[in-house]
PDB file of C-alpha atoms and ligand atoms in Angstrom:
ATOM      1  CA  UNK A  94     -11.934  -2.167 -34.975  1.00  0.00           C
ATOM      2  CA  UNK A  95     -11.413  -1.858 -31.226  1.00  0.00           C
ATOM      3  CA  UNK A  96     -12.709  -4.651 -29.005  1.00  0.00           C
ATOM      4  CA  UNK A  97     -16.148  -4.201 -27.426  1.00  0.00           C
ATOM      5  CA  UNK A  98     -16.245  -0.445 -27.601  1.00  0.00           C
ATOM      6  CA  UNK A  99     -19.140   1.883 -28.278  1.00  0.00           C
ATOM      7  CA  UNK A 100     -18.713   4.302 -31.100  1.00  0.00           C
ATOM      8  CA  UNK A 101     -19.219   7.721 -29.539  1.00  0.00           C
ATOM      9  CA  UNK A 102     -18.385  10.036 -32.374  1.00  0.00           C
ATOM     10  CA  UNK A 103     -16.666  10.605 -35.647  1.00  0.00           C
ATOM     11  CA  UNK A 104     -14.933  13.418 -37.375  1.00  0.00           C
ATOM     12  CA  UNK A 105     -14.180  13.278 -41.060  1.00  0.00           C
ATOM     13  CA  UNK A 106     -10.914  11.434 -40.494  1.00  0.00           C
ATOM     14  CA  UNK A 107     -10.976  10.207 -36.863  1.00  0.00           C
ATOM     15  CA  UNK A 108     -13.261   8.003 -34.784  1.00  0.00           C
ATOM     16  CA  UNK A 109     -13.894   7.962 -31.052  1.00  0.00           C
ATOM     17  CA  UNK A 110     -14.933   4.875 -29.092  1.00  0.00           C
ATOM     18  CA  UNK A 111     -15.800   4.536 -25.412  1.00  0.00           C
ATOM     19  CA  UNK A 112     -13.527   2.052 -23.609  1.00  0.00           C
ATOM     20  CA  UNK A 113     -15.181   2.535 -20.205  1.00  0.00           C
ATOM     21  CA  UNK A 114     -16.651   5.389 -18.141  1.00  0.00           C
ATOM     22  CA  UNK A 115     -13.338   7.243 -17.933  1.00  0.00           C
ATOM     23  CA  UNK A 116     -11.543   6.378 -21.152  1.00  0.00           C
ATOM     24  CA  UNK A 117     -11.964   6.840 -24.884  1.00  0.00           C
ATOM     25  CA  UNK A 118     -10.102   5.359 -27.839  1.00  0.00           C
ATOM     26  CA  UNK A 119      -9.222   7.901 -30.540  1.00  0.00           C
ATOM     27  CA  UNK A 120      -8.439   6.226 -33.865  1.00  0.00           C
ATOM     28  CA  UNK A 121      -6.882   8.168 -36.733  1.00  0.00           C
ATOM     29  CA  UNK A 122      -7.767   6.869 -40.188  1.00  0.00           C
ATOM     30  CA  UNK A 123      -5.766   7.228 -43.403  1.00  0.00           C
ATOM     31  CA  UNK A 124      -8.503   9.329 -44.991  1.00  0.00           C
ATOM     32  CA  UNK A 125      -7.540  12.685 -46.463  1.00  0.00           C
ATOM     33  CA  UNK A 126      -9.656  15.709 -47.334  1.00  0.00           C
ATOM     34  CA  UNK A 127      -8.954  18.406 -49.893  1.00  0.00           C
ATOM     35  CA  UNK A 128     -11.115  21.481 -50.275  1.00  0.00           C
ATOM     36  CA  UNK A 129     -13.206  20.049 -47.395  1.00  0.00           C
ATOM     37  CA  UNK A 130     -14.117  16.891 -49.292  1.00  0.00           C
ATOM     38  CA  UNK A 131     -12.944  13.423 -48.185  1.00  0.00           C
ATOM     39  CA  UNK A 132     -11.269  11.699 -51.123  1.00  0.00           C
ATOM     40  CA  UNK A 133     -12.004   8.058 -51.999  1.00  0.00           C
ATOM     41  CA  UNK A 134      -8.267   7.194 -51.923  1.00  0.00           C
ATOM     42  CA  UNK A 135      -6.462   6.763 -48.594  1.00  0.00           C
ATOM     43  CA  UNK A 136      -2.866   7.786 -47.816  1.00  0.00           C
ATOM     44  CA  UNK A 137      -1.163   4.761 -46.206  1.00  0.00           C
ATOM     45  CA  UNK A 138       0.140   5.537 -42.695  1.00  0.00           C
ATOM     46  CA  UNK A 139      -1.310   9.069 -42.578  1.00  0.00           C
ATOM     47  CA  UNK A 140      -3.214   8.207 -39.380  1.00  0.00           C
ATOM     48  CA  UNK A 141      -0.034   6.805 -37.816  1.00  0.00           C
ATOM     49  CA  UNK A 142       1.972   9.908 -38.716  1.00  0.00           C
ATOM     50  CA  UNK A 143      -0.630  12.194 -37.153  1.00  0.00           C
ATOM     51  CA  UNK A 144      -1.055  10.041 -34.048  1.00  0.00           C
ATOM     52  CA  UNK A 145       2.717   9.865 -33.492  1.00  0.00           C
ATOM     53  CA  UNK A 146       3.190  13.561 -34.045  1.00  0.00           C
ATOM     54  CA  UNK A 147       0.366  14.474 -31.695  1.00  0.00           C
ATOM     55  CA  UNK A 148       1.788  12.166 -29.008  1.00  0.00           C
ATOM     56  CA  UNK A 149       5.240  13.709 -29.533  1.00  0.00           C
ATOM     57  CA  UNK A 150       3.815  17.170 -28.798  1.00  0.00           C
ATOM     58  CA  UNK A 151       1.743  15.896 -25.856  1.00  0.00           C
ATOM     59  CA  UNK A 152       4.887  14.489 -24.247  1.00  0.00           C
ATOM     60  CA  UNK A 153       6.703  17.807 -24.678  1.00  0.00           C
ATOM     61  CA  UNK A 154       3.993  20.270 -23.639  1.00  0.00           C
ATOM     62  CA  UNK A 155       2.896  18.703 -20.314  1.00  0.00           C
ATOM     63  CA  UNK A 156       4.351  21.621 -18.387  1.00  0.00           C
ATOM     64  CA  UNK A 157       2.272  24.078 -20.396  1.00  0.00           C
ATOM     65  CA  UNK A 158      -0.937  22.047 -20.131  1.00  0.00           C
ATOM     66  CA  UNK A 159      -1.736  18.436 -19.145  1.00  0.00           C
ATOM     67  CA  UNK A 160      -3.291  16.355 -21.945  1.00  0.00           C
ATOM     68  CA  UNK A 161      -5.713  13.459 -22.377  1.00  0.00           C
ATOM     69  CA  UNK A 162      -3.135  10.914 -23.597  1.00  0.00           C
ATOM     70  CA  UNK A 163      -3.070   7.753 -21.446  1.00  0.00           C
ATOM     71  CA  UNK A 164      -1.448   5.266 -23.832  1.00  0.00           C
ATOM     72  CA  UNK A 165      -0.442   4.784 -27.437  1.00  0.00           C
ATOM     73  CA  UNK A 166      -1.487   1.419 -28.856  1.00  0.00           C
ATOM     74  CA  UNK A 167       0.914  -0.809 -30.780  1.00  0.00           C
ATOM     75  CA  UNK A 168      -0.946  -0.155 -34.065  1.00  0.00           C
ATOM     76  CA  UNK A 169       0.451   3.399 -33.965  1.00  0.00           C
ATOM     77  CA  UNK A 170      -2.888   4.959 -34.888  1.00  0.00           C
ATOM     78  CA  UNK A 171      -4.936   4.510 -31.708  1.00  0.00           C
ATOM     79  CA  UNK A 172      -4.680   6.578 -28.556  1.00  0.00           C
ATOM     80  CA  UNK A 173      -6.284   5.706 -25.232  1.00  0.00           C
ATOM     81  CA  UNK A 174      -7.479   8.999 -23.777  1.00  0.00           C
ATOM     82  CA  UNK A 175      -8.910  10.341 -20.589  1.00  0.00           C
ATOM     83  CA  UNK A 176     -12.542  11.265 -21.066  1.00  0.00           C
ATOM     84  CA  UNK A 177     -13.059  15.015 -20.698  1.00  0.00           C
ATOM     85  CA  UNK A 178     -15.916  17.493 -20.564  1.00  0.00           C
ATOM     86  CA  UNK A 179     -15.034  19.450 -23.707  1.00  0.00           C
ATOM     87  CA  UNK A 180     -15.356  23.220 -23.934  1.00  0.00           C
ATOM     88  CA  UNK A 181     -17.853  24.406 -26.550  1.00  0.00           C
ATOM     89  CA  UNK A 182     -15.242  26.453 -28.446  1.00  0.00           C
ATOM     90  CA  UNK A 183     -12.393  25.678 -30.824  1.00  0.00           C
ATOM     91  CA  UNK A 184      -9.206  27.312 -29.515  1.00  0.00           C
ATOM     92  CA  UNK A 185      -7.489  28.645 -32.622  1.00  0.00           C
ATOM     93  CA  UNK A 186      -4.146  30.458 -32.624  1.00  0.00           C
ATOM     94  CA  UNK A 187      -2.885  32.278 -35.703  1.00  0.00           C
ATOM     95  CA  UNK A 188       0.679  33.416 -36.272  1.00  0.00           C
ATOM     96  CA  UNK A 189       0.079  34.141 -39.971  1.00  0.00           C
ATOM     97  CA  UNK A 190      -2.833  35.538 -41.952  1.00  0.00           C
ATOM     98  CA  UNK A 191      -4.464  32.696 -43.880  1.00  0.00           C
ATOM     99  CA  UNK A 192      -7.801  30.988 -44.496  1.00  0.00           C
ATOM    100  CA  UNK A 193     -10.761  32.549 -42.696  1.00  0.00           C
ATOM    101  CA  UNK A 194      -8.392  34.893 -40.819  1.00  0.00           C
ATOM    102  CA  UNK A 195      -7.215  36.405 -44.102  1.00  0.00           C
ATOM    103  CA  UNK A 196     -10.796  36.503 -45.402  1.00  0.00           C
ATOM    104  CA  UNK A 197     -12.071  38.339 -42.294  1.00  0.00           C
ATOM    105  CA  UNK A 198      -9.100  40.731 -42.268  1.00  0.00           C
ATOM    106  CA  UNK A 199      -9.455  41.659 -45.923  1.00  0.00           C
ATOM    107  CA  UNK A 200     -13.116  42.605 -45.344  1.00  0.00           C
ATOM    108  CA  UNK A 201     -12.951  44.202 -41.861  1.00  0.00           C
ATOM    109  CA  UNK A 202      -9.298  44.835 -40.940  1.00  0.00           C
ATOM    110  CA  UNK A 203      -9.783  42.621 -37.879  1.00  0.00           C
ATOM    111  CA  UNK A 204      -9.881  38.907 -36.933  1.00  0.00           C
ATOM    112  CA  UNK A 205     -12.143  37.888 -34.012  1.00  0.00           C
ATOM    113  CA  UNK A 206     -11.988  41.445 -32.682  1.00  0.00           C
ATOM    114  CA  UNK A 207      -8.189  41.757 -33.020  1.00  0.00           C
ATOM    115  CA  UNK A 208      -7.639  44.981 -34.982  1.00  0.00           C
ATOM    116  CA  UNK A 209      -4.561  44.359 -37.122  1.00  0.00           C
ATOM    117  CA  UNK A 210      -2.154  46.747 -38.844  1.00  0.00           C
ATOM    118  CA  UNK A 211      -3.328  47.949 -42.252  1.00  0.00           C
ATOM    119  CA  UNK A 212      -1.650  46.738 -45.423  1.00  0.00           C
ATOM    120  CA  UNK A 213      -1.002  43.117 -44.406  1.00  0.00           C
ATOM    121  CA  UNK A 214      -0.905  40.703 -47.331  1.00  0.00           C
ATOM    122  CA  UNK A 215      -2.204  37.129 -47.536  1.00  0.00           C
ATOM    123  CA  UNK A 216      -0.007  34.753 -45.461  1.00  0.00           C
ATOM    124  CA  UNK A 217       1.791  37.653 -43.740  1.00  0.00           C
ATOM    125  CA  UNK A 218       3.290  36.903 -40.343  1.00  0.00           C
ATOM    126  CA  UNK A 219       1.348  38.745 -37.632  1.00  0.00           C
ATOM    127  CA  UNK A 220       3.165  41.115 -35.266  1.00  0.00           C
ATOM    128  CA  UNK A 221       2.349  38.516 -32.600  1.00  0.00           C
ATOM    129  CA  UNK A 222       0.242  35.339 -32.530  1.00  0.00           C
ATOM    130  CA  UNK A 223      -3.455  35.949 -31.813  1.00  0.00           C
ATOM    131  CA  UNK A 224      -6.103  33.780 -30.158  1.00  0.00           C
ATOM    132  CA  UNK A 225      -9.111  33.540 -32.489  1.00  0.00           C
ATOM    133  CA  UNK A 226     -11.779  31.262 -31.004  1.00  0.00           C
ATOM    134  CA  UNK A 227     -14.478  29.667 -33.144  1.00  0.00           C
ATOM    135  CA  UNK A 228     -17.749  27.933 -32.477  1.00  0.00           C
ATOM    136  CA  UNK A 229     -17.973  24.185 -33.068  1.00  0.00           C
ATOM    137  CA  UNK A 230     -20.252  23.827 -36.061  1.00  0.00           C
ATOM    138  CA  UNK A 231     -22.046  20.468 -36.083  1.00  0.00           C
ATOM    139  CA  UNK A 232     -22.591  20.931 -39.798  1.00  0.00           C
ATOM    140  CA  UNK A 233     -20.628  23.113 -42.209  1.00  0.00           C
ATOM    141  CA  UNK A 234     -17.890  25.467 -41.109  1.00  0.00           C
ATOM    142  CA  UNK A 235     -16.747  26.676 -37.705  1.00  0.00           C
ATOM    143  CA  UNK A 236     -17.565  30.338 -37.232  1.00  0.00           C
ATOM    144  CA  UNK A 237     -14.969  32.805 -35.932  1.00  0.00           C
ATOM    145  CA  UNK A 238     -16.237  34.634 -32.871  1.00  0.00           C
ATOM    146  CA  UNK A 239     -14.990  37.635 -30.917  1.00  0.00           C
ATOM    147  CA  UNK A 240     -14.007  37.705 -27.269  1.00  0.00           C
ATOM    148  CA  UNK A 241     -17.504  38.643 -26.021  1.00  0.00           C
ATOM    149  CA  UNK A 242     -19.172  35.788 -27.909  1.00  0.00           C
ATOM    150  CA  UNK A 243     -16.557  33.318 -26.609  1.00  0.00           C
ATOM    151  CA  UNK A 244     -16.912  34.631 -23.032  1.00  0.00           C
ATOM    152  CA  UNK A 245     -20.660  34.100 -23.375  1.00  0.00           C
ATOM    153  CA  UNK A 246     -19.937  30.394 -24.003  1.00  0.00           C
ATOM    154  CA  UNK A 247     -17.239  29.658 -21.373  1.00  0.00           C
ATOM    155  CA  UNK A 248     -17.068  32.697 -19.091  1.00  0.00           C
ATOM    156  CA  UNK A 249     -14.487  35.481 -19.072  1.00  0.00           C
ATOM    157  CA  UNK A 250     -12.035  34.045 -16.524  1.00  0.00           C
ATOM    158  CA  UNK A 251     -11.875  30.647 -18.207  1.00  0.00           C
ATOM    159  CA  UNK A 252     -11.501  32.331 -21.591  1.00  0.00           C
ATOM    160  CA  UNK A 253      -8.446  34.227 -20.288  1.00  0.00           C
ATOM    161  CA  UNK A 254      -6.920  30.943 -19.106  1.00  0.00           C
ATOM    162  CA  UNK A 255      -7.677  29.131 -22.337  1.00  0.00           C
ATOM    163  CA  UNK A 256      -6.197  31.990 -24.350  1.00  0.00           C
ATOM    164  CA  UNK A 257      -2.965  31.993 -22.307  1.00  0.00           C
ATOM    165  CA  UNK A 258      -2.548  28.218 -22.589  1.00  0.00           C
ATOM    166  CA  UNK A 259      -3.335  28.172 -26.323  1.00  0.00           C
ATOM    167  CA  UNK A 260      -0.848  30.953 -27.083  1.00  0.00           C
ATOM    168  CA  UNK A 261       1.837  29.250 -25.013  1.00  0.00           C
ATOM    169  CA  UNK A 262       1.301  25.885 -26.768  1.00  0.00           C
ATOM    170  CA  UNK A 263       1.447  27.566 -30.167  1.00  0.00           C
ATOM    171  CA  UNK A 264       4.601  29.557 -29.352  1.00  0.00           C
ATOM    172  CA  UNK A 265       6.384  26.425 -28.151  1.00  0.00           C
ATOM    173  CA  UNK A 266       5.443  24.362 -31.216  1.00  0.00           C
ATOM    174  CA  UNK A 267       5.970  27.159 -33.758  1.00  0.00           C
ATOM    175  CA  UNK A 268       9.452  27.793 -32.405  1.00  0.00           C
ATOM    176  CA  UNK A 269      10.343  24.082 -32.498  1.00  0.00           C
ATOM    177  CA  UNK A 270       8.901  23.601 -36.002  1.00  0.00           C
ATOM    178  CA  UNK A 271      10.458  26.809 -37.332  1.00  0.00           C
ATOM    179  CA  UNK A 272      13.920  25.606 -36.359  1.00  0.00           C
ATOM    180  CA  UNK A 273      13.219  22.435 -38.408  1.00  0.00           C
ATOM    181  CA  UNK A 274      11.986  24.146 -41.561  1.00  0.00           C
ATOM    182  CA  UNK A 275       8.240  24.031 -40.985  1.00  0.00           C
ATOM    183  CA  UNK A 276       6.056  27.099 -40.495  1.00  0.00           C
ATOM    184  CA  UNK A 277       3.006  26.428 -38.326  1.00  0.00           C
ATOM    185  CA  UNK A 278       0.804  29.182 -39.698  1.00  0.00           C
ATOM    186  CA  UNK A 279      -2.094  28.471 -37.369  1.00  0.00           C
ATOM    187  CA  UNK A 280      -3.488  25.680 -35.227  1.00  0.00           C
ATOM    188  CA  UNK A 281      -6.608  24.536 -33.432  1.00  0.00           C
ATOM    189  CA  UNK A 282      -6.751  23.089 -29.924  1.00  0.00           C
ATOM    190  CA  UNK A 283      -9.625  21.363 -28.143  1.00  0.00           C
ATOM    191  CA  UNK A 284      -9.573  21.738 -24.377  1.00  0.00           C
ATOM    192  CA  UNK A 285     -11.736  20.213 -21.688  1.00  0.00           C
ATOM    193  CA  UNK A 286     -11.947  19.458 -17.983  1.00  0.00           C
ATOM    194  CA  UNK A 287     -11.073  16.141 -16.360  1.00  0.00           C
ATOM    195  CA  UNK A 288     -12.985  14.722 -13.382  1.00  0.00           C
ATOM    196  CA  UNK A 289     -10.677  16.533 -10.982  1.00  0.00           C
ATOM    197  CA  UNK A 290     -11.427  19.909 -12.550  1.00  0.00           C
ATOM    198  CA  UNK A 291      -8.117  20.292 -14.368  1.00  0.00           C
ATOM    199  CA  UNK A 292      -8.014  22.051 -17.740  1.00  0.00           C
ATOM    200  CA  UNK A 293      -6.668  19.419 -20.157  1.00  0.00           C
ATOM    201  CA  UNK A 294      -5.643  19.402 -23.835  1.00  0.00           C
ATOM    202  CA  UNK A 295      -7.604  16.844 -25.878  1.00  0.00           C
ATOM    203  CA  UNK A 296      -8.165  15.641 -29.439  1.00  0.00           C
ATOM    204  CA  UNK A 297      -5.157  15.617 -31.758  1.00  0.00           C
ATOM    205  CA  UNK A 298      -2.776  18.558 -31.411  1.00  0.00           C
ATOM    206  CA  UNK A 299      -0.270  20.309 -33.651  1.00  0.00           C
ATOM    207  CA  UNK A 300      -0.675  17.936 -36.592  1.00  0.00           C
ATOM    208  CA  UNK A 301      -1.005  18.959 -40.243  1.00  0.00           C
ATOM    209  CA  UNK A 302      -4.761  18.166 -40.017  1.00  0.00           C
ATOM    210  CA  UNK A 303      -5.327  20.515 -37.067  1.00  0.00           C
ATOM    211  CA  UNK A 304      -2.880  23.167 -38.306  1.00  0.00           C
ATOM    212  CA  UNK A 305      -1.529  24.770 -41.464  1.00  0.00           C
ATOM    213  CA  UNK A 306       2.030  23.495 -42.028  1.00  0.00           C
ATOM    214  CA  UNK A 307       4.037  25.354 -44.681  1.00  0.00           C
ATOM    215  CA  UNK A 308       7.548  24.526 -45.959  1.00  0.00           C
ATOM    216  CA  UNK A 309       9.700  27.348 -44.501  1.00  0.00           C
ATOM    217  CA  UNK A 310      12.061  27.415 -47.483  1.00  0.00           C
ATOM    218  CA  UNK A 311       9.160  28.291 -49.809  1.00  0.00           C
ATOM    219  CA  UNK A 312       7.470  30.811 -47.528  1.00  0.00           C
ATOM    220  CA  UNK A 313       6.796  34.168 -49.165  1.00  0.00           C
ATOM    221  CA  UNK A 314       3.945  36.346 -48.012  1.00  0.00           C
ATOM    222  CA  UNK A 315       1.663  37.965 -50.604  1.00  0.00           C
ATOM    223  CA  UNK A 316      -0.434  34.976 -51.655  1.00  0.00           C
ATOM    224  CA  UNK A 317      -1.571  31.495 -50.709  1.00  0.00           C
ATOM    225  CA  UNK A 318       1.231  29.153 -49.548  1.00  0.00           C
ATOM    226  CA  UNK A 319       1.719  25.540 -50.616  1.00  0.00           C
ATOM    227  CA  UNK A 320       0.584  23.076 -47.937  1.00  0.00           C
ATOM    228  CA  UNK A 321       3.448  20.983 -46.539  1.00  0.00           C
ATOM    229  CA  UNK A 322       1.422  17.773 -46.751  1.00  0.00           C
ATOM    230  CA  UNK A 323      -1.525  18.198 -49.097  1.00  0.00           C
ATOM    231  CA  UNK A 324      -0.132  20.202 -51.992  1.00  0.00           C
ATOM    232  CA  UNK A 325       0.361  17.232 -54.377  1.00  0.00           C
ATOM    233  CA  UNK A 326      -3.211  16.083 -53.809  1.00  0.00           C
ATOM    234  CA  UNK A 327      -4.591  19.609 -54.222  1.00  0.00           C
ATOM    235  CA  UNK A 328      -2.600  20.288 -57.379  1.00  0.00           C
ATOM    236  CA  UNK A 329      -3.712  16.975 -58.869  1.00  0.00           C
ATOM    237  CA  UNK A 330      -7.383  17.638 -58.006  1.00  0.00           C
ATOM    238  CA  UNK A 331      -7.167  21.152 -59.468  1.00  0.00           C
ATOM    239  CA  UNK A 332      -5.559  19.825 -62.665  1.00  0.00           C
ATOM    240  CA  UNK A 333      -8.693  17.733 -63.288  1.00  0.00           C
ATOM    241  CA  UNK A 334     -10.972  20.749 -63.203  1.00  0.00           C
ATOM    242  CA  UNK A 335     -12.946  19.027 -60.395  1.00  0.00           C
ATOM    243  CA  UNK A 336     -15.734  21.285 -59.064  1.00  0.00           C
ATOM    244  CA  UNK A 337     -14.786  20.538 -55.404  1.00  0.00           C
ATOM    245  CA  UNK A 338     -18.083  18.889 -54.549  1.00  0.00           C
ATOM    246  CA  UNK A 339     -18.346  15.306 -53.255  1.00  0.00           C
ATOM    247  CA  UNK A 340     -17.390  12.732 -54.326  1.00  0.00           C
ATOM    248  CA  UNK A 341     -13.789  13.748 -54.871  1.00  0.00           C
ATOM    249  CA  UNK A 342     -11.546  12.092 -57.462  1.00  0.00           C
ATOM    250  CA  UNK A 343      -9.413   8.980 -56.909  1.00  0.00           C
ATOM    251  CA  UNK A 344      -5.721   9.826 -56.546  1.00  0.00           C
ATOM    252  CA  UNK A 345      -3.178   8.085 -58.818  1.00  0.00           C
ATOM    253  CA  UNK A 346      -0.446   6.058 -57.114  1.00  0.00           C
ATOM    254  CA  UNK A 347       2.321   8.646 -57.675  1.00  0.00           C
ATOM    255  CA  UNK A 348       0.213  11.309 -55.941  1.00  0.00           C
ATOM    256  CA  UNK A 349      -0.488   8.891 -53.065  1.00  0.00           C
ATOM    257  CA  UNK A 350       3.219   8.061 -52.758  1.00  0.00           C
ATOM    258  CA  UNK A 351       4.275  11.731 -52.920  1.00  0.00           C
ATOM    259  CA  UNK A 352       1.702  12.715 -50.309  1.00  0.00           C
ATOM    260  CA  UNK A 353       2.667   9.856 -47.984  1.00  0.00           C
ATOM    261  CA  UNK A 354       6.321  10.899 -48.290  1.00  0.00           C
ATOM    262  CA  UNK A 355       5.445  14.461 -47.232  1.00  0.00           C
ATOM    263  CA  UNK A 356       3.611  13.239 -44.107  1.00  0.00           C
ATOM    264  CA  UNK A 357       6.557  11.047 -43.181  1.00  0.00           C
ATOM    265  CA  UNK A 358       8.939  13.948 -43.849  1.00  0.00           C
ATOM    266  CA  UNK A 359       6.957  16.235 -41.545  1.00  0.00           C
ATOM    267  CA  UNK A 360       7.064  13.539 -38.837  1.00  0.00           C
ATOM    268  CA  UNK A 361      10.811  12.975 -39.182  1.00  0.00           C
ATOM    269  CA  UNK A 362      11.738  16.669 -39.377  1.00  0.00           C
ATOM    270  CA  UNK A 363       9.693  17.558 -36.312  1.00  0.00           C
ATOM    271  CA  UNK A 364      10.428  14.558 -34.109  1.00  0.00           C
ATOM    272  CA  UNK A 365      13.962  13.743 -35.300  1.00  0.00           C
ATOM    273  CA  UNK A 366      12.823  10.118 -35.018  1.00  0.00           C
ATOM    274  CA  UNK A 367      12.754   7.734 -38.006  1.00  0.00           C
ATOM    275  CA  UNK A 368       9.180   6.881 -38.913  1.00  0.00           C
ATOM    276  CA  UNK A 369      10.152   3.177 -39.152  1.00  0.00           C
ATOM    277  CA  UNK A 370      11.282   3.356 -35.522  1.00  0.00           C
ATOM    278  CA  UNK A 371       7.863   4.753 -34.592  1.00  0.00           C
ATOM    279  CA  UNK A 372       6.133   1.895 -36.442  1.00  0.00           C
ATOM    280  CA  UNK A 373       8.319  -0.645 -34.616  1.00  0.00           C
ATOM    281  CA  UNK A 374       7.491   0.850 -31.207  1.00  0.00           C
ATOM    282  CA  UNK A 375       5.206   3.872 -31.043  1.00  0.00           C
ATOM    283  CA  UNK A 376       6.309   4.824 -27.513  1.00  0.00           C
ATOM    284  CA  UNK A 377       9.589   6.195 -28.941  1.00  0.00           C
ATOM    285  CA  UNK A 378       7.813   9.538 -29.421  1.00  0.00           C
ATOM    286  CA  UNK A 379       7.059   9.762 -25.694  1.00  0.00           C
ATOM    287  CA  UNK A 380      10.670   9.554 -24.528  1.00  0.00           C
TER     288      UNK A 380
HETATM  289  C1  LIG B1625     -14.188  14.735 -27.806  1.00  0.00           C
HETATM  290  N1  LIG B1625     -14.307  15.778 -29.736  1.00  0.00           N
HETATM  291  C2  LIG B1625     -13.990  16.604 -30.879  1.00  0.00           C
HETATM  292  C3  LIG B1625     -12.003  13.061 -32.454  1.00  0.00           C
HETATM  293  C4  LIG B1625     -12.394  14.519 -32.308  1.00  0.00           C
HETATM  294  N2  LIG B1625     -10.848  13.235 -24.447  1.00  0.00           N
HETATM  295  C5  LIG B1625     -12.112  13.528 -24.854  1.00  0.00           C
HETATM  296  N3  LIG B1625     -13.120  13.425 -23.970  1.00  0.00           N
HETATM  297  C6  LIG B1625     -14.377  13.701 -24.315  1.00  0.00           C
HETATM  298  N4  LIG B1625     -14.706  14.099 -25.543  1.00  0.00           N
HETATM  299  C7  LIG B1625     -13.754  14.251 -26.489  1.00  0.00           C
HETATM  300  C8  LIG B1625     -12.416  13.941 -26.175  1.00  0.00           C
HETATM  301  C9  LIG B1625     -11.379  14.032 -27.151  1.00  0.00           C
HETATM  302  N5  LIG B1625     -10.573  14.089 -27.945  1.00  0.00           N
HETATM  303  C10 LIG B1625     -13.528  15.534 -28.687  1.00  0.00           C
HETATM  304  N6  LIG B1625     -15.474  15.163 -29.570  1.00  0.00           N
HETATM  305  C11 LIG B1625     -15.426  14.521 -28.372  1.00  0.00           C
HETATM  306  C12 LIG B1625     -14.293  16.026 -32.211  1.00  0.00           C
HETATM  307  N7  LIG B1625     -13.832  14.655 -32.362  1.00  0.00           N
HETATM  308  C13 LIG B1625     -14.368  14.056 -33.566  1.00  0.00           C
HETATM  309  C14 LIG B1625     -13.967  12.603 -33.691  1.00  0.00           C
HETATM  310  O1  LIG B1625     -12.572  12.460 -33.597  1.00  0.00           O
END
């Protein structure tokens, strides 16, 4: 627990604490969700992997968009952040047709107002990445919205800016990851304004929790793809015939170990830094 800090919010797997008027502490837990349910078993170091990966991307995308990162703490899972005024939309970019994008396309032929070519299959690569904003649901699922609905929430000019920045961040990361054997199928950014009116990237970015990571060597469009990180846990949960309602099942130690190894592998492939070196001094990802 952080020293003398007010808890200001929690996601399913991260917590936010106020450090002072200008700064927050974002702490990534080792909790894991499958099928939208948090499991009772943690994956050791998952929060450190995601924190290190996010910081790695923050350090390398500053020229595209400044970010909220002020400092990485020695525990490897806590980030001191600049406090922002967050936009009321989730900034999603999709390079491939999966999840709610695939669902919407198969019903309407479009995703968030982007009319797509006919005949695309599940997990198909799109002709070009698309910006598909969503509302921030306080309960349940985020809802995909079209350009007009998003402009209603943030204004048309800001929406144009947010779309350009989001697409540029995605293109940079997808290209980097692709050359290291990981497909970033889609990703979600959270943007906000700092006290000087700059548009700033917040939250955790370009991690397997905020994105779909697929192993490139197994990619084949025409159906659902295995998740780079969560596939062992999903397969195990499915093998039990679990009905996917809370509480989820405990994971056996071999599934925990296999899942942890996949997170560490994603970290090492993408950063080209040994995870042990990150644990010894987290700032290695910032250099
Ligand atoms: C904030 N959320 C999204 C983290 C994500 N830098 C910031 N300044 C002000 N507010 C936020 C941030 C950030 N990051 C982002 N909520 C507040 C959802 N949270 C859920 C908890 O974990």
